Coordinates of C-alpha atoms and ligand atoms in Angstrom, one line a residue:
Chain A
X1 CA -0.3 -18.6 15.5
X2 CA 2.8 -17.9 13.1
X3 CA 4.5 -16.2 16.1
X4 CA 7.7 -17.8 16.7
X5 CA 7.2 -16.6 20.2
X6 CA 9.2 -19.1 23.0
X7 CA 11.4 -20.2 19.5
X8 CA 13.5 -17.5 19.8
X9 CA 15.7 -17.1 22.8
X10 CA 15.3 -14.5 25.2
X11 CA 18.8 -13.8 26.5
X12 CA 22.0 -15.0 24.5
X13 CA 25.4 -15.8 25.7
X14 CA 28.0 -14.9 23.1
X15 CA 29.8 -18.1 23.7
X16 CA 26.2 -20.0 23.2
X17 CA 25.8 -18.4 19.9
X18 CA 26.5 -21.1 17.4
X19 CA 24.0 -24.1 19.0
X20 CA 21.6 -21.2 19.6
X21 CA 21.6 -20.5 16.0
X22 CA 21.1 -24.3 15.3
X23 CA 18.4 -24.5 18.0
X24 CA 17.1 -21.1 16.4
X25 CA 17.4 -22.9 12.7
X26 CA 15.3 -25.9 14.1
X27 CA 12.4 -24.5 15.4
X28 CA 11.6 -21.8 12.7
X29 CA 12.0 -25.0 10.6
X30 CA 8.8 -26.2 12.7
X31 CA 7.3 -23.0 12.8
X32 CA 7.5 -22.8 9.2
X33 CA 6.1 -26.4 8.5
X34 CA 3.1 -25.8 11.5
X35 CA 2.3 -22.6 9.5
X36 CA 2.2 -23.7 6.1
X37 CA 0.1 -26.6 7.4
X38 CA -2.5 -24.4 8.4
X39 CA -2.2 -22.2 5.2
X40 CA -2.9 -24.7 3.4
X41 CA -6.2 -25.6 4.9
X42 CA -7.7 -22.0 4.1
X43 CA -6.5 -21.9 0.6
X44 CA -8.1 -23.4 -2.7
X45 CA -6.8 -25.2 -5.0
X46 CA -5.3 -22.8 -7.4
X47 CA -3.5 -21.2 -4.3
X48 CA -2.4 -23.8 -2.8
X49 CA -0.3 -24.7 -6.5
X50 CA 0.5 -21.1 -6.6
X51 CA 1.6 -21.2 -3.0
X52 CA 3.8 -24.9 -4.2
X53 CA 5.5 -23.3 -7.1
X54 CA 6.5 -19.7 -5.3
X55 CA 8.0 -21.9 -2.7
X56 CA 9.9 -24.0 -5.0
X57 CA 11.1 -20.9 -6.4
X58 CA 12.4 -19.2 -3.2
X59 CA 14.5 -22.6 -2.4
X60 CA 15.5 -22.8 -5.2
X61 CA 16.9 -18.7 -5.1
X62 CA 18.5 -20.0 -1.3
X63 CA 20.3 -22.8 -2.4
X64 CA 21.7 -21.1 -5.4
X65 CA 22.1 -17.7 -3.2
X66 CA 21.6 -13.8 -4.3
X67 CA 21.4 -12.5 -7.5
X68 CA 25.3 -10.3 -8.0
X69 CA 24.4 -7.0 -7.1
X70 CA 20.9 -7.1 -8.2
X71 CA 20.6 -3.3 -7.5
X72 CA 23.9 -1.9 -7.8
X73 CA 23.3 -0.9 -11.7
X74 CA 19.7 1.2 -12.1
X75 CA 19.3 1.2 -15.2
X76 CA 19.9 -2.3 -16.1
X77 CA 16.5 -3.7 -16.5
X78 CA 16.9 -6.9 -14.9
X79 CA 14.0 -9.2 -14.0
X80 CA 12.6 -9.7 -10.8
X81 CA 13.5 -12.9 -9.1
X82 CA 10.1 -14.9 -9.7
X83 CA 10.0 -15.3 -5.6
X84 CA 10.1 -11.5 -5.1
X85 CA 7.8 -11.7 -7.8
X86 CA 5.6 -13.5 -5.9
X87 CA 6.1 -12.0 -2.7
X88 CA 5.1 -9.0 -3.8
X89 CA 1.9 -10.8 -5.8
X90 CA 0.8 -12.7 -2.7
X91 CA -2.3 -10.8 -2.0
X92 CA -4.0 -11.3 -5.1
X93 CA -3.1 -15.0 -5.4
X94 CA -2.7 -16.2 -2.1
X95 CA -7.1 -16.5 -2.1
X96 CA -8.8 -18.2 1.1
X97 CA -11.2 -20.9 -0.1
X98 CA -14.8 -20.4 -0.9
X99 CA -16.7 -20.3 2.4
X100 CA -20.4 -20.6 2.8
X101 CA -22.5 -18.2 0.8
X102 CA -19.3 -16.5 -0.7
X103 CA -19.5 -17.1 -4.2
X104 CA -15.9 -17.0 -4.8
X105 CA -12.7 -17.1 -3.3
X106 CA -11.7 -13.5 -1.6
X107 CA -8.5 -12.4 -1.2
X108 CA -7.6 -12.9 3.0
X109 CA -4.9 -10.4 4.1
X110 CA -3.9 -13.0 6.7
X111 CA -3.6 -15.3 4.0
X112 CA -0.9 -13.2 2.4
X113 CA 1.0 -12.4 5.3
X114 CA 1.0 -16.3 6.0
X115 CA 2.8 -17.0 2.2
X116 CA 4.9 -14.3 2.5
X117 CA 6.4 -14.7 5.6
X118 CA 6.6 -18.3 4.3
X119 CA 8.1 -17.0 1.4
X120 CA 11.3 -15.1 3.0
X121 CA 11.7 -18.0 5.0
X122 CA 12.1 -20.5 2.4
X123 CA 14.3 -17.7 0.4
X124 CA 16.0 -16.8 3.3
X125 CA 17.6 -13.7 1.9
X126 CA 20.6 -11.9 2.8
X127 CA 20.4 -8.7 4.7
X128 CA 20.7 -6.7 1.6
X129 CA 18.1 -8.6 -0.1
X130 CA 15.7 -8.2 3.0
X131 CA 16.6 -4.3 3.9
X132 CA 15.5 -3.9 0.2
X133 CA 12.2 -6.1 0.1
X134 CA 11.2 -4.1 3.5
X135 CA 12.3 -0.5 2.1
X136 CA 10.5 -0.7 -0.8
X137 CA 8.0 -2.9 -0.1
X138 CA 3.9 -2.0 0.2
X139 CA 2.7 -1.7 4.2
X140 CA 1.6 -5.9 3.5
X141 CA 5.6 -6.6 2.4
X142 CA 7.1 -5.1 4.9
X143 CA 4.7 -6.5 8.3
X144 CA 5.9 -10.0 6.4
X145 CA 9.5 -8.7 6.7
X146 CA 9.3 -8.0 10.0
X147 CA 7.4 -11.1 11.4
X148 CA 9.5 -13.4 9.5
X149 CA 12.3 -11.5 11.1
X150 CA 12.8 -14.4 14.1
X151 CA 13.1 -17.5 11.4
X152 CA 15.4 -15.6 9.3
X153 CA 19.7 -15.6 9.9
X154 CA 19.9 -12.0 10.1
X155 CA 21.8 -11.6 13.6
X156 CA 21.1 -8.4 15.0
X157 CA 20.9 -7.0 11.2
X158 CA 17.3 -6.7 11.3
X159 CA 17.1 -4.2 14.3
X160 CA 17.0 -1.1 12.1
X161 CA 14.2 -2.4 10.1
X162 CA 12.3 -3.1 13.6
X163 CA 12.9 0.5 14.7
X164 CA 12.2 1.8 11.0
X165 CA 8.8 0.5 11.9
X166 CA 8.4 1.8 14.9
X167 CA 8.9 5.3 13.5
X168 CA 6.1 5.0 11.7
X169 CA 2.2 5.6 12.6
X170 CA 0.7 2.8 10.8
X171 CA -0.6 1.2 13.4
X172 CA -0.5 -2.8 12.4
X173 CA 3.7 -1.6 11.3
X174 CA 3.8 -0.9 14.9
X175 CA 2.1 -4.3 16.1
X176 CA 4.4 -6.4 13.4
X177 CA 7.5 -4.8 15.2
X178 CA 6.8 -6.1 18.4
X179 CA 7.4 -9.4 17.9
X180 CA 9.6 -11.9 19.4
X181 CA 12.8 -10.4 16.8
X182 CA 12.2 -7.1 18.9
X183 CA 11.9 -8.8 22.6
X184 CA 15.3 -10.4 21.6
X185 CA 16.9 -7.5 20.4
X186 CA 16.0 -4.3 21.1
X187 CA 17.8 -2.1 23.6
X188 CA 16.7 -1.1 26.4
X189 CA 15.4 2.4 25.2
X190 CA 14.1 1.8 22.3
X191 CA 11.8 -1.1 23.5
X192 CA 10.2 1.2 26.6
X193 CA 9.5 3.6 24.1
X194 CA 7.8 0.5 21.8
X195 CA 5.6 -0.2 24.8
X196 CA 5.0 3.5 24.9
X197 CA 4.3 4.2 21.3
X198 CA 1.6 0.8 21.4
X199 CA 0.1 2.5 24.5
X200 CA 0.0 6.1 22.6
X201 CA -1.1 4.4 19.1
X202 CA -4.0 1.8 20.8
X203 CA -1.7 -1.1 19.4
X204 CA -3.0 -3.8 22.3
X205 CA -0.2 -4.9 24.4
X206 CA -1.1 -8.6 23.6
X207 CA 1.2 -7.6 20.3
X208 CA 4.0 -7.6 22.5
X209 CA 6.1 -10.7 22.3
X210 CA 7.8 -11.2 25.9
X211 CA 6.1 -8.3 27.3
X212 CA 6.2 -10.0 31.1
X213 CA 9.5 -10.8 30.8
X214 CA 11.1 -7.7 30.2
X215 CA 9.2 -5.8 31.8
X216 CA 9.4 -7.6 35.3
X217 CA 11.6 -5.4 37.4
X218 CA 11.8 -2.5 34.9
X219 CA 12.2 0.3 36.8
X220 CA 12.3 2.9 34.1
X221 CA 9.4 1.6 32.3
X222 CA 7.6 1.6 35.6
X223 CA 8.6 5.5 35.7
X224 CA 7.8 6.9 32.1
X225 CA 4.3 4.4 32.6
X226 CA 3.6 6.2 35.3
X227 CA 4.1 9.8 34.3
X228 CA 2.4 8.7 30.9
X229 CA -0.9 8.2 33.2
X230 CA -0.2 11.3 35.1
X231 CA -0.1 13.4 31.9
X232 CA -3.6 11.7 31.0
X233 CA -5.4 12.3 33.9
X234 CA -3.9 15.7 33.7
X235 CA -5.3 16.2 30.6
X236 CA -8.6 14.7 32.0
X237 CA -8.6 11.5 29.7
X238 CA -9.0 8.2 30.6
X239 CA -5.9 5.8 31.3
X240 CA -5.9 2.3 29.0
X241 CA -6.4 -0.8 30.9
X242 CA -3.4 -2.1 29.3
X243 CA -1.0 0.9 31.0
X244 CA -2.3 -0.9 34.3
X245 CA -1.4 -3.9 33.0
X246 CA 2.0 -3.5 31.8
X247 CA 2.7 -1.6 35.0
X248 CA 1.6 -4.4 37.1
X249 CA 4.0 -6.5 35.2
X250 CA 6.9 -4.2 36.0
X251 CA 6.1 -4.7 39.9
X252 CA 6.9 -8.8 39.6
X253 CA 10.4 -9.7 40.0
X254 CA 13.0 -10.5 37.1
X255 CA 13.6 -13.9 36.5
X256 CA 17.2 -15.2 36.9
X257 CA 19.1 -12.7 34.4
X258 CA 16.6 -11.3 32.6
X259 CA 16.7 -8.0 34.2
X260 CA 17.2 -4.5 31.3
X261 CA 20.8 -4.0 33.1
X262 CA 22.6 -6.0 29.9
X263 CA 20.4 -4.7 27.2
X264 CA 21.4 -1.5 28.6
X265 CA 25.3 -2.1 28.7
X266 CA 24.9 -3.8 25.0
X267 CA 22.5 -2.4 23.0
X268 CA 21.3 1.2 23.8
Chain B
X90 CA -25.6 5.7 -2.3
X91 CA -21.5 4.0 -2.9
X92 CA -19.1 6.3 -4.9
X93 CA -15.9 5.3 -6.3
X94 CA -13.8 8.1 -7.4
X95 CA -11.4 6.7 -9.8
X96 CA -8.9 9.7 -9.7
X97 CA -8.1 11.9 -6.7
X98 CA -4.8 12.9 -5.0
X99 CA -5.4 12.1 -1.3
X100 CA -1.9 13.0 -0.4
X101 CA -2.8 16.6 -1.0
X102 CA -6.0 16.3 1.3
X103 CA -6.7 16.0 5.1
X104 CA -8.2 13.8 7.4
X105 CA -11.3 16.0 7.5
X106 CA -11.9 15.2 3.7
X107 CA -11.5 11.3 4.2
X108 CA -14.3 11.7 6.9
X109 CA -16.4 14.3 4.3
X110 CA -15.7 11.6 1.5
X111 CA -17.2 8.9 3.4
X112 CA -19.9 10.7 4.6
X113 CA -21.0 11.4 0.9
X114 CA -20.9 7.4 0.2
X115 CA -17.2 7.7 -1.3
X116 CA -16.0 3.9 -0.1
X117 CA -13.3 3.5 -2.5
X118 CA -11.3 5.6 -4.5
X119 CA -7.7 5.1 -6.9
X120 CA -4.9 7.1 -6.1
X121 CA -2.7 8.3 -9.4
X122 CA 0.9 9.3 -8.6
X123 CA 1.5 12.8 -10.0
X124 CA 3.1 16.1 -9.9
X125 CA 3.7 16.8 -6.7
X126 CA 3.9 21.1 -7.6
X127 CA 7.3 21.2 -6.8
X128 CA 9.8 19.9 -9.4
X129 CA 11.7 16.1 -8.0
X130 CA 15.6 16.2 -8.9
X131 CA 16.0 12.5 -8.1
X132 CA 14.7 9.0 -8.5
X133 CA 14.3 8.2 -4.3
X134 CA 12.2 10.6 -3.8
X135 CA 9.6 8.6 -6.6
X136 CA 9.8 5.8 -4.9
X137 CA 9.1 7.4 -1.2
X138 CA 6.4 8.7 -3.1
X139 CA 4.8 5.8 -4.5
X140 CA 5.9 3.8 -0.9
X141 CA 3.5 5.9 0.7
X142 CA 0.7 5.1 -2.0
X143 CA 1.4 1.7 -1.2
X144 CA 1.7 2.1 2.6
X145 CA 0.5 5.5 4.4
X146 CA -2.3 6.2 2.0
X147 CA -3.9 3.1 2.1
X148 CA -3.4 3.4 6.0
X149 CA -5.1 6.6 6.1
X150 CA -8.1 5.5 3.9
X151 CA -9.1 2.2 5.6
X152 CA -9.0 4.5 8.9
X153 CA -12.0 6.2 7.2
X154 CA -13.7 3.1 5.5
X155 CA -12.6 3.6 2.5
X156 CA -10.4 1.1 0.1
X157 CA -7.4 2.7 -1.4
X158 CA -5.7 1.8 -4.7
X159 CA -3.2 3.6 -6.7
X160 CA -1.5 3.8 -9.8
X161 CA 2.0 4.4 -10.4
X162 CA 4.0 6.1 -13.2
X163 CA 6.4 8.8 -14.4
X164 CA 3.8 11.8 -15.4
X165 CA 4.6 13.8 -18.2
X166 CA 6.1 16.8 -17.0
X167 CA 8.6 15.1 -14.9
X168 CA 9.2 13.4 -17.6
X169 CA 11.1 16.1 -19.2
X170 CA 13.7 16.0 -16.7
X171 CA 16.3 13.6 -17.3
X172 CA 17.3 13.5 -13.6
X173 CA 13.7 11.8 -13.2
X174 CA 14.0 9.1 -15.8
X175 CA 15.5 6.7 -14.0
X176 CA 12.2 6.1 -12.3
X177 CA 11.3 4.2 -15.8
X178 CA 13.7 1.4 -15.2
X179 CA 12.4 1.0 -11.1
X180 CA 8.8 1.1 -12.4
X181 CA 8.2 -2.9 -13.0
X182 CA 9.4 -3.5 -9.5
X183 CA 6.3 -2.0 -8.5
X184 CA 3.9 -2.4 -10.9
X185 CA 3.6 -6.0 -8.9
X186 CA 2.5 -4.5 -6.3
X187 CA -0.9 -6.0 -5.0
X188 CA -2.9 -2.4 -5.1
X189 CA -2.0 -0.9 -7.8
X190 CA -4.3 -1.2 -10.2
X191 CA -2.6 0.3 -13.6
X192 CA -0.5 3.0 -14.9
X193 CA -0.9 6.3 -14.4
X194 CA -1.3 9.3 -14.5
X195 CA 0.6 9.3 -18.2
X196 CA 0.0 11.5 -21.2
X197 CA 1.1 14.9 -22.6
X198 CA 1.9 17.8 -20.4
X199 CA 3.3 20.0 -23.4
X200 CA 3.6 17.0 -26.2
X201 CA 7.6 17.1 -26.0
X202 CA 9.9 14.4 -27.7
X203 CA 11.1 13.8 -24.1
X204 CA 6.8 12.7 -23.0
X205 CA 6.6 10.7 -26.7
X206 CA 9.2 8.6 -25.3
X207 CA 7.8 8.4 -21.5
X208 CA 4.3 7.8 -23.0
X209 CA 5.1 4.8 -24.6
X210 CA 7.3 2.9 -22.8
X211 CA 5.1 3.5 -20.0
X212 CA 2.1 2.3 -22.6
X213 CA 4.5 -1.1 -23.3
X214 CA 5.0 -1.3 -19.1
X215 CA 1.0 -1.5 -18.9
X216 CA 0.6 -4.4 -21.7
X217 CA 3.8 -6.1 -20.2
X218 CA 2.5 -6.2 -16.5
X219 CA -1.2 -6.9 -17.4
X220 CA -2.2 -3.6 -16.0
X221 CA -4.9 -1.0 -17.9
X222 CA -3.5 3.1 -18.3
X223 CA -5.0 5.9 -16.6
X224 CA -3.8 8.6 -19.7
X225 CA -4.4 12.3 -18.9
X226 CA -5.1 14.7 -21.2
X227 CA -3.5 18.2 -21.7
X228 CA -5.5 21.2 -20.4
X229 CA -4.0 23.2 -22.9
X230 CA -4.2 22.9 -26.9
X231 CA -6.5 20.4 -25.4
X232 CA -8.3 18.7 -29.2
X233 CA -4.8 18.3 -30.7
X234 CA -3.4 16.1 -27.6
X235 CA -6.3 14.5 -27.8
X236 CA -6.1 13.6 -31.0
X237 CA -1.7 12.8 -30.4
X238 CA -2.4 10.6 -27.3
X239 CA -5.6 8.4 -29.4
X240 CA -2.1 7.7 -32.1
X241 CA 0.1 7.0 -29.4
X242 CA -2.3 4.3 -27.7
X243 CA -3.2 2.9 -31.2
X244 CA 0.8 2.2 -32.0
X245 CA 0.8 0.5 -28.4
X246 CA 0.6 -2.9 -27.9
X247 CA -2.3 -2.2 -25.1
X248 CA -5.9 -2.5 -26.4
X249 CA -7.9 1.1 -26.2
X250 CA -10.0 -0.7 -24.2
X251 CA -7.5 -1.1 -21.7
X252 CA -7.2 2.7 -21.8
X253 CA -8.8 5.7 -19.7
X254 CA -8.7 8.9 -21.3
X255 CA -9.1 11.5 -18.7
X256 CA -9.9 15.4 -18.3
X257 CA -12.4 14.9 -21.0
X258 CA -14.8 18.2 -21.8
X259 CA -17.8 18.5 -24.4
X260 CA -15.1 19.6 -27.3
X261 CA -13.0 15.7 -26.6
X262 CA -15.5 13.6 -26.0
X263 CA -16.7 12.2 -29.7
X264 CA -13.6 12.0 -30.7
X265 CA -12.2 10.3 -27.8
X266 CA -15.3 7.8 -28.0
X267 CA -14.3 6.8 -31.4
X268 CA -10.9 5.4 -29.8
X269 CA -13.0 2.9 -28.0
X270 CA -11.1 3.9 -25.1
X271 CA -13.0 4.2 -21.5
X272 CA -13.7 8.0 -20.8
X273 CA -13.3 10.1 -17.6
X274 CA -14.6 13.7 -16.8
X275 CA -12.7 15.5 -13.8
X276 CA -15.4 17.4 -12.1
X277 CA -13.8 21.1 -10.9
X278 CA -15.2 24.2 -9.2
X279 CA -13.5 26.3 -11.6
X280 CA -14.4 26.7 -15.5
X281 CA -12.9 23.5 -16.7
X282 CA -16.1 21.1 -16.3
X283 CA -18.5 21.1 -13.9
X284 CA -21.7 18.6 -12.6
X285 CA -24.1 20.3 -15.0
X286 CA -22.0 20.2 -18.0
X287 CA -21.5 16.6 -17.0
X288 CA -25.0 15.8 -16.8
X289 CA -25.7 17.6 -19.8
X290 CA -22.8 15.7 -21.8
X291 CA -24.4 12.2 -20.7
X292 CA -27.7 13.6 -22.0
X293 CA -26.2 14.0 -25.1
X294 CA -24.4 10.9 -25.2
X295 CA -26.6 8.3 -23.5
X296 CA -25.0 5.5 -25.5
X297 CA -21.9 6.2 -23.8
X298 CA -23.2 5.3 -20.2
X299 CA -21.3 2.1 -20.3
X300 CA -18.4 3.4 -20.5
X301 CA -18.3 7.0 -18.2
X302 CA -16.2 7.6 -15.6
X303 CA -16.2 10.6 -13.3
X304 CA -13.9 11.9 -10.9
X305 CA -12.9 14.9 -8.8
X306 CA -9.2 14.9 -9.6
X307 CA -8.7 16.6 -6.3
X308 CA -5.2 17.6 -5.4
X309 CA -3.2 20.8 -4.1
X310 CA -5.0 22.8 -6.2
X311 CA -8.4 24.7 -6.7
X312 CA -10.8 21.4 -6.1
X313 CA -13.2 19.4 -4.4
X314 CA -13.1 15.9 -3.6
X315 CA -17.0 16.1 -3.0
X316 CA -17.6 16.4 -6.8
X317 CA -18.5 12.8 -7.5
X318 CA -21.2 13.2 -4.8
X319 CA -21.9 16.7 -6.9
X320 CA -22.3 14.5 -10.2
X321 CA -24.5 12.1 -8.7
X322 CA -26.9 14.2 -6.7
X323 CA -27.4 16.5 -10.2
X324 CA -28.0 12.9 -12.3
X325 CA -30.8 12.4 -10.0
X326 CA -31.8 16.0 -10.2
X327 CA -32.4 15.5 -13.7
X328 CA -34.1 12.8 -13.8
X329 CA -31.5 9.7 -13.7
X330 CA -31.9 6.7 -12.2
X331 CA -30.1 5.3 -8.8
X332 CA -28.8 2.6 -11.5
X333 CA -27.3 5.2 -13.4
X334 CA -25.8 6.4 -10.7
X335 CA -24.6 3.3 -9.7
X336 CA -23.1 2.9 -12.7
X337 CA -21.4 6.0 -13.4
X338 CA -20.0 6.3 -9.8
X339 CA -19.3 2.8 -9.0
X340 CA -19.8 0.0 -11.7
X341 CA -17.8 1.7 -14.3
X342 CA -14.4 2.3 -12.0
X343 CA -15.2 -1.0 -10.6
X344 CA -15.3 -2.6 -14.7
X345 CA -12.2 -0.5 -15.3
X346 CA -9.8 -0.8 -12.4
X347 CA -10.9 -4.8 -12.4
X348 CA -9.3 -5.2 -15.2
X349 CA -6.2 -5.4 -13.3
X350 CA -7.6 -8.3 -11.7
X351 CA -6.1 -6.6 -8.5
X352 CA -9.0 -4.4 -7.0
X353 CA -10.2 -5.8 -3.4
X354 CA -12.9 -3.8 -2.3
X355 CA -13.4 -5.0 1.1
X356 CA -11.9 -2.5 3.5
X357 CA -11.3 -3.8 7.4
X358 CA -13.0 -1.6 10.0
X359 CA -10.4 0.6 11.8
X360 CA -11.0 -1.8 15.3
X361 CA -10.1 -4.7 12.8
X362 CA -6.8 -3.1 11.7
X363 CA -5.8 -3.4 15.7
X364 CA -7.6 -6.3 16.9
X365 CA -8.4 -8.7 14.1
X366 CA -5.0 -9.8 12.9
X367 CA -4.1 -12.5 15.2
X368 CA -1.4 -12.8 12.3
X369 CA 0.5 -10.0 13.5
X370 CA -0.3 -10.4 18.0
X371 CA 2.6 -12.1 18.4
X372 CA 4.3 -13.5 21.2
X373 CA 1.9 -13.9 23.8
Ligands
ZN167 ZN1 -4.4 13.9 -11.5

């Protein structure tokens, strides 16, 4: 439910760019809002003022903009900005409300996701800002960094965090990749081997944001998916459902321009 | 039977002792950052480090059904290099973090000026961040740093009883007991202490139950991260209780580490980490 999935747009024309980026601007502004709404609802009371004051705090750090060079002198034992403070903190305050026979509030990792990605969209950092939050941020951090990625005005400054993450072999890193930052932006290459690596890694293909879309008409994919399940039954292991699944999707027809041929010029 | 081994380097150990681990009732267990064998020249290569104790680790752990938390620090030997300092200054950006759960591994290595200084401004980091201190104690000359890391904590501004003095043996334990500090017994298959000696020592010192901990400190080197199990299995032996073990293998750590207010010992089921998030299904 906080995917921004059909608010970002699949295909951009350069000369588009400026009232995509408002239209872009607009609906993570009411993805934000639907998302916070149904934060809320889980949380208790102490969490829902935490959640009001670490929000107040990241608007406040976007309208007055970055720290100067927060980084740039180690050494220099400057403070934390209280909303990287708290984006790092979410998980231990960012507490689902008591339910049923639970005597007290528990800490709900979807909780925490939720505020953080909240967080970095209220903030909205620069890319340095965000390339350092995901770098050295815990596995929690940096799935926020990436899901957030489609509400944030990073351009196409986010792809190396997206294939950062799909380097690595923690699973849920892998499923946060694949979301609708990654459909937009990834080349050609590197999102057949995305679809591969889920396949490989038992990330379900339902994390794929605009999985039928690009792959209608993929002949490539259709090839490597194909001598994917030749090497498994080779090997004399079963083939995953989804494999069939994404294949069939390659078989239907691109929609009007939405075929890999310009991700391929652009991007790979 | 649920074991919490409050000390043990899973970096050093393979997936075949996460499945050992849990099949001996280990289901959660603190990571301390340490020496790694091989001498660090630089900073980055810290916080890699403590990036996987905050990512990878925990990764690997919950694959196995077992919760993950770490604690984070400059240990002393490093702390002799001045190339490593740095990591001192990048250390509140992650004591934050949600899993880590205190300060550690600090201490003496060879009681240097150089660990002095490491010791307590990484003693000041704990009481600043709200965090306890897991402090090891040297192996060798091991009554006098014993005695030099009890004076350090006292001129902190943490409480001893936000402390955990580790690598404890029959000849440290009175006098670490006196600090008021919390007390932890690394469990080895070598000469330094072993499950018998352990369960003899809380013979000795039954009024100390409260405040046991025992862990197998299991790294790269000559170890076992089945020792906890070792400890608990010879407390019955001689005559324990399943409450005692209970206590010294999971309520203590549990007393401990909570302190931080950070421990969350709920750990998803693998299938969960895949499936369950509908957080992170995105687009479809
Ligand atoms: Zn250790």
């Amino acid at each position: 439910m906080l995917s921004a999935a059909g608010d970002v747009p699949g295909e951009r024309a350069r000369e588009g760019r400026a009232a995509d980026a408002h239209a872009g601007e607009e609906s993570a502004r009411l993805g934000a809002a639907a998302l916070e709404a149904s934060l809320r609802q889980r949380l208790d009371a102490g969490a829902r003022a935490w959640l009001d004051g670490a929000l107040a705090d990241a608007r406040r750090a976007a309208a007055t903009g970055p720290e100067p060079a927060a980084d740039a002198a180690p050494g220099a034992r400057r403070p934390l900005p209280a909303w990287e403070l708290a984006f790092a903190a979410a998980g231990r305050h960012c507490r689902a409300a008591a339910t049923g026979a639970a005597p007290a509030p528990a800490p709900v990792p979807e909780a925490a996701d939720a505020a953080r990605v909240l967080l970095l969209h209220a903030a909205r950092p620069d890319t340095g800002t965000l390339t350092r939050l995901y770098t050295r941020g815990s596995a929690a951090e940096r799935r926020a960094v990436l899901v957030a990625l489609p509400w944030l005005p990073v351009d196409d400054d986010g792809v190396p965090l997206v294939e950062d993450a799909l380097r690595a072999n923690d699973t849920r890193l892998v499923a946060a990749a694949v979301g609708p930052y990654a459909a937009a932006r990834l080349g050609a290459h590197a999102w057949r081997q995305a679809i591969l690596k889920c396949l490989f890694t038992g990330v379900p293909v339902t994390a794929v944001a605009g999985l039928a879309e690009r792959a209608a008409g993929d002949a490539e994919l259709a090839r490597m998916l194909r001598d994917y399940a030749a090497e498994r039954a080779a090997a004399g292991r079963p083939v995953p459902d989804d494999l069939h699944h994404v294949l069939a999707l390659t078989e239907t027809h691109a929609g009007n321009g939405t075929d890999a041929a310009p991700h391929e010029e652009t991007r790979s | 039977m649920r074991i919490f081994d409050p000390h043990i380097h899973m970096t050093s150990r393979t997936t075949d002792d996460y499945a050992a681990m849990h099949a001996s009732g280990v289901r959660a267990l603190v990571e301390p950052s340490f020496w790694l064998g091989q001498p660090r020249t630089a900073p980055e290569t810290f916080y890699d480090y403590f990036d996987a104790l905050l990512g990878w680790e925990p990764f690997r752990a919950a694959q196995h059904g077992i919760a993950h938390h770490c604690t984070l620090a400059l240990n002393p030997k490093e702390a002799n290099d001045p190339r490593c300092l740095p990591v001192l200054d990048e250390l509140p950006r992650y004591l934050v973090k949600d899993s880590v759960v205190a300060v550690g591994e600090i201490g003496y290595d060879s009681m240097t000026p150089a660990e002095d200084e490491a010791l307590a401004a990484q003693l000041q980091l704990a009481a600043d961040h709200g965090l306890p201190a897991l402090v090891h104690t040297p192996h060798r000359d091991k009554a006098a740093g014993l005695a030099r890391t009890v004076d350090a904590v006292r001129e902190s501004a943490l409480d001893p009883s936000w402390v955990l003095l580790d690598h404890l043996n029959e000849t440290t334990v009175a006098a670490a007991a006196d600090s008021g500090s919390w007390l932890g017994f690394s469990i080895y298959p070598d000469t330094k202490m072993d499950e018998h000696r352990m369960v003899r020592v809380l013979r000795a010192y039954p009024w100390l139950m409260d405040r046991v901990l025992v862990n197998s400190a299991a790294d790269w080197g000559n170890s076992d991260p089945l020792k906890t199990r070792a400890v608990a299995d010879a407390m019955l032996t001689d005559g324990f209780t399943e409450d005692d073990v209970d206590r010294v293998l999971w309520r203590n750590p549990v007393a401990f580490y909570g302190l931080s207010g950070r421990l969350d010992l709920d750990v998803a089921p693998p299938e969960a980490t895949h499936e369950g998030n509908s957080l992170l299904r995105g687009g479809e």
